[in-house]
Amino acid sequence: MTTVQLRELVLADLAAIEVIERRSYPTPWSRSMFAGELAKPSSICLGAFDADGEEGVLVGYLVVSRYVDAWHVMNVAVDPEHRSRGIAAMMIERLFELTADDARRGYTLEVRVSNATAIRLYERLGFKSRGIRRGYYTDNREDALIMWKDPVRSNGSQTAT
Ligand SMILES: CC(C)(COP(=O)(O)OP(=O)(O)OC[C@H]1O[C@@H](n2cnc3c(N)ncnc32)[C@H](O)[C@@H]1OP(=O)(O)O)[C@@H](O)C(=O)NCCC(=O)NCCS
């Protein structure tokens, strides 16, 4: 088992991102959507790199946008061959660390109601269901589950709601 390291994504990672994206979603984001997020100073874009080679090979990524009241998880994906190693959990926990001083913002995301693996992962990380967006996904009109997690303080405790 090799170690996985996290670092910020850069434009040079786009080709590798695209490969994982296409293997992960029925309606993948385009390269320009990722490039747009990478260019925003308010976004957090993390890549997980399998540190086997000298540079490391991209095995997963997390894209998060800062909104007024919340950090919005826009995209999280892990290469199929590297799933169930805790890589997605590691990236989301790093997000909590990076934003721990931000007592104002919680975390939110939408997930397909059929995506049991992702829902279990988010619940384990403290996200709770907060409602449904009917027909949110345009490819098959699937509903989205809206999930929310309150701000995480740097000492690990959560603020009261
Ligand atoms: C959802 C997704 C990002 C999860 O990535 P991941 O890196 O496999 O997630 P984790 O490894 O942290 O957790 C997934 C499972 O692996 C298990 N796991 C984690 N580390 C493990 C280890 N060392 N050994 C065995 N199992 C482990 C977790 O317990 C979890 O199991 P569960 O599903 O039974 O609860 C990935 O499946 C994916 O890319 N899916 C397609 C894109 C997608 O749906 N993204 C979410 C959109 S909202």
XYZ file of C-alpha atoms and ligand atoms in Angstrom, residues 1 20-21 23-25 59 61 73-80 82-92 109-112 115-122 124-125 137, ligand 1:
90
model
C 0.000 0.000 0.000
C -11.092 10.294 -13.357
C -14.117 12.541 -13.944
C -14.791 7.283 -15.120
C -16.843 8.612 -12.203
C -19.933 10.370 -13.550
C -6.095 9.423 -7.709
C -9.943 15.368 -6.108
C -18.783 20.713 -1.982
C -19.143 20.882 -5.768
C -17.307 17.742 -6.803
C -15.540 14.845 -5.121
C -14.324 11.809 -7.012
C -11.788 9.052 -6.572
C -10.417 6.873 -9.348
C -12.339 3.555 -9.288
C -8.351 3.568 -5.631
C -11.754 3.625 -3.928
C -12.375 2.288 -0.410
C -8.930 3.398 0.777
C -10.288 6.356 2.728
C -9.099 8.880 0.111
C -12.391 10.806 -0.146
C -12.664 10.928 3.654
C -9.077 12.198 3.855
C -9.771 15.037 1.402
C -12.955 16.116 3.186
C -23.582 19.423 -0.797
C -26.080 17.690 -3.039
C -25.880 13.979 -3.735
C -27.997 11.647 -5.872
C -25.594 7.181 -4.312
C -25.545 5.123 -1.121
C -21.731 4.952 -0.926
C -21.344 8.715 -0.994
C -24.254 9.294 1.411
C -22.718 6.849 3.934
C -19.358 8.597 3.589
C -20.839 12.037 4.203
C -19.760 9.297 8.702
C -18.103 12.706 8.353
C -30.056 15.980 -12.024
C -18.047 8.608 -3.416
C -16.545 8.452 -3.618
C -15.898 9.820 -3.843
C -15.939 7.809 -2.336
O -14.514 7.761 -2.474
P -13.614 6.748 -1.618
O -12.227 7.276 -1.612
O -13.836 5.359 -2.085
O -14.272 6.920 -0.165
P -13.708 6.311 1.195
O -12.693 5.252 0.899
O -13.338 7.430 2.088
O -15.024 5.627 1.780
C -15.737 4.696 0.982
C -15.819 3.314 1.658
O -14.543 2.747 1.827
C -14.393 2.279 3.168
N -12.973 2.378 3.538
C -12.254 3.483 3.751
N -10.980 3.161 4.060
C -10.924 1.812 4.007
C -9.882 0.880 4.195
N -8.661 1.258 4.514
N -10.161 -0.425 4.040
C -11.403 -0.851 3.716
N -12.438 0.001 3.508
C -12.189 1.296 3.664
C -15.239 3.226 3.937
O -15.596 2.710 5.206
C -16.417 3.338 3.029
O -17.194 2.160 3.151
P -18.774 2.186 3.137
O -19.148 2.701 1.762
O -19.161 0.787 3.333
O -19.177 3.109 4.229
C -16.218 7.492 -4.804
O -16.985 6.307 -4.658
C -16.506 8.116 -6.175
O -15.645 8.768 -6.754
N -17.725 7.893 -6.698
C -18.118 8.460 -8.015
C -18.296 9.944 -7.942
C -19.322 10.310 -6.894
O -20.377 9.689 -6.764
N -19.002 11.365 -6.100
C -19.893 11.902 -5.072
C -20.861 12.848 -5.721
S -21.847 13.698 -4.528
